[in-house]
Short mmCIF file of C-alpha atoms in Angstrom, two decimals:
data_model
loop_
_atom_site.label_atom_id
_atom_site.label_comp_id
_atom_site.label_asym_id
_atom_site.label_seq_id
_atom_site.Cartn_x
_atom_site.Cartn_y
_atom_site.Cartn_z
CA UNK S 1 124.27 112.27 94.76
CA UNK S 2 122.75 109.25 92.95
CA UNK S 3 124.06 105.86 92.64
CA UNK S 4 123.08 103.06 90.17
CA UNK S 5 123.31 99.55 90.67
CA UNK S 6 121.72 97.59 88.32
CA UNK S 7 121.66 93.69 89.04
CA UNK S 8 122.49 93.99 92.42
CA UNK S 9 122.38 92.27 95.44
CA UNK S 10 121.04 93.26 99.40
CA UNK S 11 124.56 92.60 100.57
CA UNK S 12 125.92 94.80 97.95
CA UNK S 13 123.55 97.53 98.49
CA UNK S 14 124.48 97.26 101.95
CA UNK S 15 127.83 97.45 101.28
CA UNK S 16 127.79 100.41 98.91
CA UNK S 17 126.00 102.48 101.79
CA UNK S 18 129.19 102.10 104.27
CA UNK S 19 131.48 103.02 101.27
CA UNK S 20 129.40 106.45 100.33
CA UNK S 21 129.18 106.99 104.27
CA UNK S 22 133.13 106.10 104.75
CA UNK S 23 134.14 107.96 101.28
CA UNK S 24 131.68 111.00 101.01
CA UNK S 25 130.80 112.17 104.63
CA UNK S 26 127.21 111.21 104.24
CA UNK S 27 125.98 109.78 107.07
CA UNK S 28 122.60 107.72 108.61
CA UNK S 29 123.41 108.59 112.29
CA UNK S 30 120.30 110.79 113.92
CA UNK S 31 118.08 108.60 111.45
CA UNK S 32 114.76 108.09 114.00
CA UNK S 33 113.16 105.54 111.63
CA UNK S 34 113.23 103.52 108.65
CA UNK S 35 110.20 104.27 106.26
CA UNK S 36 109.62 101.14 103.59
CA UNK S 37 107.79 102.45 101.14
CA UNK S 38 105.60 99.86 99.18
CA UNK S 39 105.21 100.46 95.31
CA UNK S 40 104.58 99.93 91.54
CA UNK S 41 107.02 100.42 88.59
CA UNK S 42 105.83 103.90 87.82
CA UNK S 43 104.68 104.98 91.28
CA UNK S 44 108.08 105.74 92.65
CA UNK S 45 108.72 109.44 92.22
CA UNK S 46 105.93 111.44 94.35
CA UNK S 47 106.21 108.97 97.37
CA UNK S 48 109.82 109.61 97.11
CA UNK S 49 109.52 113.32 96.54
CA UNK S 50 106.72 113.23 99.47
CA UNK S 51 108.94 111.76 102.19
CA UNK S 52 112.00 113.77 101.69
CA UNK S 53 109.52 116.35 102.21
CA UNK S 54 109.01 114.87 105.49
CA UNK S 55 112.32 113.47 106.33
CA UNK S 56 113.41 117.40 107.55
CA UNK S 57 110.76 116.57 110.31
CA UNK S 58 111.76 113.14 110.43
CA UNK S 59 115.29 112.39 109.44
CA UNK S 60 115.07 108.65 108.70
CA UNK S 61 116.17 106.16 106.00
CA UNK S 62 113.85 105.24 103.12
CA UNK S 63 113.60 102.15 101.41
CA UNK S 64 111.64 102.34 98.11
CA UNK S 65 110.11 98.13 97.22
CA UNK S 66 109.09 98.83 93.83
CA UNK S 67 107.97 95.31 92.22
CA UNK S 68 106.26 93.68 89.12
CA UNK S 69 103.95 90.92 89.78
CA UNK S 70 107.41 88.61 88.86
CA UNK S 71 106.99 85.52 86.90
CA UNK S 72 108.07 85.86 83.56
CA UNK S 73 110.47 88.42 83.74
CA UNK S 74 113.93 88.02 84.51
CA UNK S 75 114.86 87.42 88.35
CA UNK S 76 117.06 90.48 88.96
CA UNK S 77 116.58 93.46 91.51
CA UNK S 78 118.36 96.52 90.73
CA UNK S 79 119.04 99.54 93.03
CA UNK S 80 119.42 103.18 93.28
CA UNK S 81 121.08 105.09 96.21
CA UNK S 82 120.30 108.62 96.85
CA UNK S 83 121.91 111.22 99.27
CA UNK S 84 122.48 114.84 99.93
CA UNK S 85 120.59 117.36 98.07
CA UNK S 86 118.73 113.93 95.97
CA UNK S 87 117.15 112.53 99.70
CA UNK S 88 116.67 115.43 101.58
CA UNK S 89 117.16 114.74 105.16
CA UNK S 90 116.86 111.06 104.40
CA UNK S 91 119.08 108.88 102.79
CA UNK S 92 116.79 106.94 99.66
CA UNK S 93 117.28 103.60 98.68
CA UNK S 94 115.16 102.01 95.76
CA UNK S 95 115.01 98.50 94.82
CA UNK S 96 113.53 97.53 91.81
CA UNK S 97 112.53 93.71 91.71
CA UNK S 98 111.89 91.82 88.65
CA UNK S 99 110.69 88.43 88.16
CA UNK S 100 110.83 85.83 90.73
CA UNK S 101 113.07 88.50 92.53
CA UNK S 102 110.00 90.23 93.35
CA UNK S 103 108.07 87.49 95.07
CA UNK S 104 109.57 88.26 98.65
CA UNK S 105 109.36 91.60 99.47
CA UNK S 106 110.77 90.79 102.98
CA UNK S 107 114.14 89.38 102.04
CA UNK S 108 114.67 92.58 100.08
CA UNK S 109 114.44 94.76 102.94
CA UNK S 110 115.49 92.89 105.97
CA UNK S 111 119.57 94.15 105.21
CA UNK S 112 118.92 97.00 104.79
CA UNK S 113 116.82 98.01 107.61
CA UNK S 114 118.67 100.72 110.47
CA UNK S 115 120.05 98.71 113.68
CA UNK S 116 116.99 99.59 116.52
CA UNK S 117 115.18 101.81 115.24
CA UNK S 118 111.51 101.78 114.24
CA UNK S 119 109.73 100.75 110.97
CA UNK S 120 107.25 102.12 109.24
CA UNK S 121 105.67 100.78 105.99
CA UNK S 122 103.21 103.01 103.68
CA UNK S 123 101.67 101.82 100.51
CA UNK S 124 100.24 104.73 98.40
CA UNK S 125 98.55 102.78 96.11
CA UNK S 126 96.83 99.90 95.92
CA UNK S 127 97.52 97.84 99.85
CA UNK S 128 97.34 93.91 100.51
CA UNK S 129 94.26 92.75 101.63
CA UNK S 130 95.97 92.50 105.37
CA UNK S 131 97.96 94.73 105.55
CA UNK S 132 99.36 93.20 109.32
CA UNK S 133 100.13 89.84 107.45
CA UNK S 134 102.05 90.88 104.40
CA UNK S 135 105.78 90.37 104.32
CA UNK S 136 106.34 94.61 104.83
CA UNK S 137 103.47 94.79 107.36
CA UNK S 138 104.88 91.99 109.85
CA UNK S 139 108.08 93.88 110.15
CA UNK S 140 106.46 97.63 110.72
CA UNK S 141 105.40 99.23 113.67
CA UNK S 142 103.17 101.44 112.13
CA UNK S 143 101.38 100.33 108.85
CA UNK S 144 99.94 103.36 106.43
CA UNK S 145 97.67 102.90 103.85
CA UNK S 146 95.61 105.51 101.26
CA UNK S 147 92.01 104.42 100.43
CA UNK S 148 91.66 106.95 98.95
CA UNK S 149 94.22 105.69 96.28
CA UNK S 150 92.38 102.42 95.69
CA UNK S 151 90.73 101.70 92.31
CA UNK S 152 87.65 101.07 94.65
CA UNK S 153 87.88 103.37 98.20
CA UNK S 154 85.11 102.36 99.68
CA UNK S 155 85.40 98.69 99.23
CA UNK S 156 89.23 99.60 100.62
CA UNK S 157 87.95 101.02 103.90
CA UNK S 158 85.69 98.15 103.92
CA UNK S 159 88.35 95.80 103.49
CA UNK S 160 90.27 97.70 106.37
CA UNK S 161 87.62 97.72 109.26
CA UNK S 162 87.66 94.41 108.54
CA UNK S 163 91.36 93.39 108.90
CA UNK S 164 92.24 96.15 111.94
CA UNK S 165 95.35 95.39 113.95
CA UNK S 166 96.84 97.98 116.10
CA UNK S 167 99.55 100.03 114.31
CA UNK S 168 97.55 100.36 111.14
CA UNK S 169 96.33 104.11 109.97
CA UNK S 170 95.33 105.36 106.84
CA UNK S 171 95.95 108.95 105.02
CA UNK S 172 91.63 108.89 104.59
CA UNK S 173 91.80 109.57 108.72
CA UNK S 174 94.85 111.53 108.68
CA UNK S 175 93.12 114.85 106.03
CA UNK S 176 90.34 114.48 108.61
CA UNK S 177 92.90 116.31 111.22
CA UNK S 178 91.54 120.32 110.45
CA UNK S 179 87.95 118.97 109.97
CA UNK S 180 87.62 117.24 113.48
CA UNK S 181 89.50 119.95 115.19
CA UNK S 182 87.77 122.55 113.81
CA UNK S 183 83.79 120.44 114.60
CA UNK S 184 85.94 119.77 117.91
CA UNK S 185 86.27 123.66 118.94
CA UNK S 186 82.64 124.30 117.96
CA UNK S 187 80.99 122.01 120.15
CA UNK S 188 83.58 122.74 122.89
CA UNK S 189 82.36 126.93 123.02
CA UNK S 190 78.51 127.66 125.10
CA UNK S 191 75.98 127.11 124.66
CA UNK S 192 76.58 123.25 125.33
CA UNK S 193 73.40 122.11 123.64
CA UNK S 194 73.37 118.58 122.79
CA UNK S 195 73.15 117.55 118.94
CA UNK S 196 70.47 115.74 117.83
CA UNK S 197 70.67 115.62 114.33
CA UNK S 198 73.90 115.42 112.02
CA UNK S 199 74.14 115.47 108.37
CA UNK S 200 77.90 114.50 106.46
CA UNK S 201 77.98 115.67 102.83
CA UNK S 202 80.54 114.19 100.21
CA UNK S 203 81.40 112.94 96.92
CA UNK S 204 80.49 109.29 96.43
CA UNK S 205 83.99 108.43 96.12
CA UNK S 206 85.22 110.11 99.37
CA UNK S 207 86.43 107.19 102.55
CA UNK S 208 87.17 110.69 104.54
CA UNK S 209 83.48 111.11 104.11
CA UNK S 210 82.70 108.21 105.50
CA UNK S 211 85.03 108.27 108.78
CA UNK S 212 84.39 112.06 109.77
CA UNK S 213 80.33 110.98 109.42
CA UNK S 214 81.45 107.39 111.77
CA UNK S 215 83.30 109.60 114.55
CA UNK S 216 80.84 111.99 114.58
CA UNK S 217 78.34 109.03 114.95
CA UNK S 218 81.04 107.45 117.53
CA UNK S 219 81.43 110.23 119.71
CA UNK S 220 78.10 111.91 119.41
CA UNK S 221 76.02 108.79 119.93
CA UNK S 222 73.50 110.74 117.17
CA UNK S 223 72.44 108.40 113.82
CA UNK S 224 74.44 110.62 110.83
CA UNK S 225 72.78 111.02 107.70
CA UNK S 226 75.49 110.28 105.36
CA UNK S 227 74.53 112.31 101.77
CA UNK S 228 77.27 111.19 99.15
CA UNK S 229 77.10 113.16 95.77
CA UNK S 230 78.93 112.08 92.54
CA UNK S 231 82.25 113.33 92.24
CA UNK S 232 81.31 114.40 88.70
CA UNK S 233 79.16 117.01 89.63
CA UNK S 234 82.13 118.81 91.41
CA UNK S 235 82.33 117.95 94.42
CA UNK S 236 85.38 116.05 95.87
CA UNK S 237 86.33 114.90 98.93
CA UNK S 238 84.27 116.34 102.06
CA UNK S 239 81.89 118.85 101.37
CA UNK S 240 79.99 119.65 104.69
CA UNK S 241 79.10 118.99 108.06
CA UNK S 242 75.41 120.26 109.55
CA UNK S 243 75.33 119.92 113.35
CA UNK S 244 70.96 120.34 114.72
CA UNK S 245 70.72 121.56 117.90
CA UNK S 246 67.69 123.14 119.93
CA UNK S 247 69.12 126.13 118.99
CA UNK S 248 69.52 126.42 116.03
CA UNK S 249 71.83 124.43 113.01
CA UNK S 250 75.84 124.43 112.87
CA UNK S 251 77.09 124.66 109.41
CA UNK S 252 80.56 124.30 108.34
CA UNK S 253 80.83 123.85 104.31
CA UNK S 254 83.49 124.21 102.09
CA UNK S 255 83.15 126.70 99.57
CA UNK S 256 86.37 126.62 97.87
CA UNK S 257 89.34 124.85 97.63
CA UNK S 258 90.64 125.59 100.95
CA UNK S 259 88.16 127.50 102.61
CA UNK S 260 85.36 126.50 104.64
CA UNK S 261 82.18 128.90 105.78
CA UNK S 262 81.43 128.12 109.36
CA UNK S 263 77.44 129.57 110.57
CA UNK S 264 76.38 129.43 113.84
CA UNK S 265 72.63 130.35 115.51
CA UNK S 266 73.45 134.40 116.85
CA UNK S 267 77.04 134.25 115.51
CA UNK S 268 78.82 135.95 112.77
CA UNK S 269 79.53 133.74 109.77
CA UNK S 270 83.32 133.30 109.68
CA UNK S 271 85.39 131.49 106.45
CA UNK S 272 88.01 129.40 107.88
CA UNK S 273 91.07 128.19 106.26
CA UNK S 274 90.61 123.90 105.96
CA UNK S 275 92.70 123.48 102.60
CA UNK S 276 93.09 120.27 101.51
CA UNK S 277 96.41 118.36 102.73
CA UNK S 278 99.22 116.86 100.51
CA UNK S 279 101.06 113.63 100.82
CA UNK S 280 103.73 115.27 102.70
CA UNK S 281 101.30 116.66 105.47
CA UNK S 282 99.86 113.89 105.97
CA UNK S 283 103.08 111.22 105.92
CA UNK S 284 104.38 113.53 108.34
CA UNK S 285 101.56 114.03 111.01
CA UNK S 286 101.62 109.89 110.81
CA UNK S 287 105.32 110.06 111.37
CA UNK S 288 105.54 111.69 115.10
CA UNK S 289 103.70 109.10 116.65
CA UNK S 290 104.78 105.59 116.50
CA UNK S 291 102.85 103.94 119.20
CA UNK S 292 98.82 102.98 117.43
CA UNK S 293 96.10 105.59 117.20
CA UNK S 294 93.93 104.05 119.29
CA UNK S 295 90.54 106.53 118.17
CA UNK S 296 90.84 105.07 114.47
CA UNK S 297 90.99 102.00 115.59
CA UNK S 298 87.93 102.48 117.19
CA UNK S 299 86.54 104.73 114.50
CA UNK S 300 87.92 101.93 110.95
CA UNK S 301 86.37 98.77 113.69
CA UNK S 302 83.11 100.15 115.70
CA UNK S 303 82.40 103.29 113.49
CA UNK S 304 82.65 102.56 109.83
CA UNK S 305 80.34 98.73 110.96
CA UNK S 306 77.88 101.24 112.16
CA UNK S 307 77.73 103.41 110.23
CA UNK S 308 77.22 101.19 107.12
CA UNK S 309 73.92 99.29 108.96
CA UNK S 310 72.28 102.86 109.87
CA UNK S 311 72.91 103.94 105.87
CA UNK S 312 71.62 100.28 104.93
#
């Protein structure tokens, strides 16, 4: 079901919940979390379609802040309400602010927000510069953010090292998951020779790149030879990892879409399923931990620093 209310109000939004709740049987009890979802006029539609996805993992209540840059438009905000079959597990609320209207993101949130339970804000585009400052950011928990989606990624994960407070993440460390689990199970088998030489291979435009080659560099305590390639030649995204030991060289590549070849010195070469992973993967993996990921912390602050003056 799908409500429209154009020129609306918080307190009427508010409102209009309790009556579809009271009149239709739909209701927000079992709802772990609220999700605010940050957004431009446009943008709406595959974060929405992403966290209903997610919300049958995650039952929670989403709140959809899509916003001009206000000003010359009229000040109005107008809303759409979506339950059942249109939300998923979730209940979706999206508030469109024009104008003026649009200049406090917080006050258009704030009523609408479940009693005790958690927030979580995610931008899939373009994020503030801190995210921990903004007017969504100072009311989350958790704060999720997509380099990958910025007109400039790099510059983004720069940006983010830089402005780390505990309870951010970002969906460039979350489609690392199957790559570091994988590099994680490799090293873990015998022989346990040490690595002493590491190369990272990805497209130019790739902040998952960068971040698998700054754990590795982390948690190895080996120099990485970072080897970015344009992403017009083909290659998107991560395209290998080359592990030197004494022994030989560990080589895990992707060779298609969603398969990886994994060689090892005196081994069999085995292809491994890595495909690549979707919004909804990734929002839900963030969603089933609330507390802050501690490791990117230390990867986004220590790592990426590092990283960049060894490359330099």
């Amino acid at each position: 079901m799908i409500v429209d209310l154009p020129n609306t109000t918080t307190s009427a939004i508010s409102k209009t919940l309790v009556k579809i709740r009271e009149e239709g049987g739909a209701v927000a009890l079992g709802r772990v979390l609220t999700l605010i979802i940050s957004t431009r006029p446009g943008n709406e539609e595959e974060a929405i379609e992403a966290a209903n996805d997610a919300s049958r993992e995650h039952p929670m209540r989403v709140i959809v802040v899509s916003r001009g840059d206000g000003g010359a438009a009229e000040a109005r905000v107008d809303a759409q309400i979506r339950v059942g079959g249109d939300a998923g597990a979730s209940e979706v609320i999206v508030v469109r602010a024009h104008g003026d209207a649009a200049l406090d993101e917080e006050s258009l949130v704030m009523g609408l927000l479940l009693p005790d339970a958690p927030v979580v804000a995610w931008w899939p585009g373009e994020a503030p510069e801190r995210v921990s400052e903004s007017a969504i950011g100072r009311i989350a928990q958790r704060r999720i953010t997509d380099a990958a989606a910025s007109d400039n990624p790099l510059g983004a994960l720069e940006r983010l090292a830089g402005s780390y407070r505990p309870g951010d993440t970002d969906f460039a460390w979350t489609r690392l998951t199957l790559w570091r689990a994988q590099l994680a199970a490799v090293l873990d088998q015998p022989p346990y020779v040490p690595v002493t030489a590491i190369e990272v291979h990805g497209a130019s435009d790739s902040p998952s790149t960068v971040l698998l080659a700054a754990w590795l560099q982390l948690q190895l305590g080996v120099e990485v030879e970072l080897v970015l390639s344009e992403a017009s030649r083909g290659s998107t995204g991560i395209v290998g990892v080359h592990l030197t030991r004494s022994n030989g060289q560990i080589r895990l590549d992707r060779t298609a879409v969603n398969i990886a070849t994994l060689v090892q010195p005196d081994q069999p070469t085995h292809d491994i399923s890595l495909p690549r992973r979707n919004l909804r993967d990734c929002l839900a993996e963030e969603l089933r931990r609330l507390d802050p990921d501690d490791l990117y912390g230390d990867v986004i602050r220590r790592g990426v620093p590092a990283l960049s003056q060894s490359v330099a």
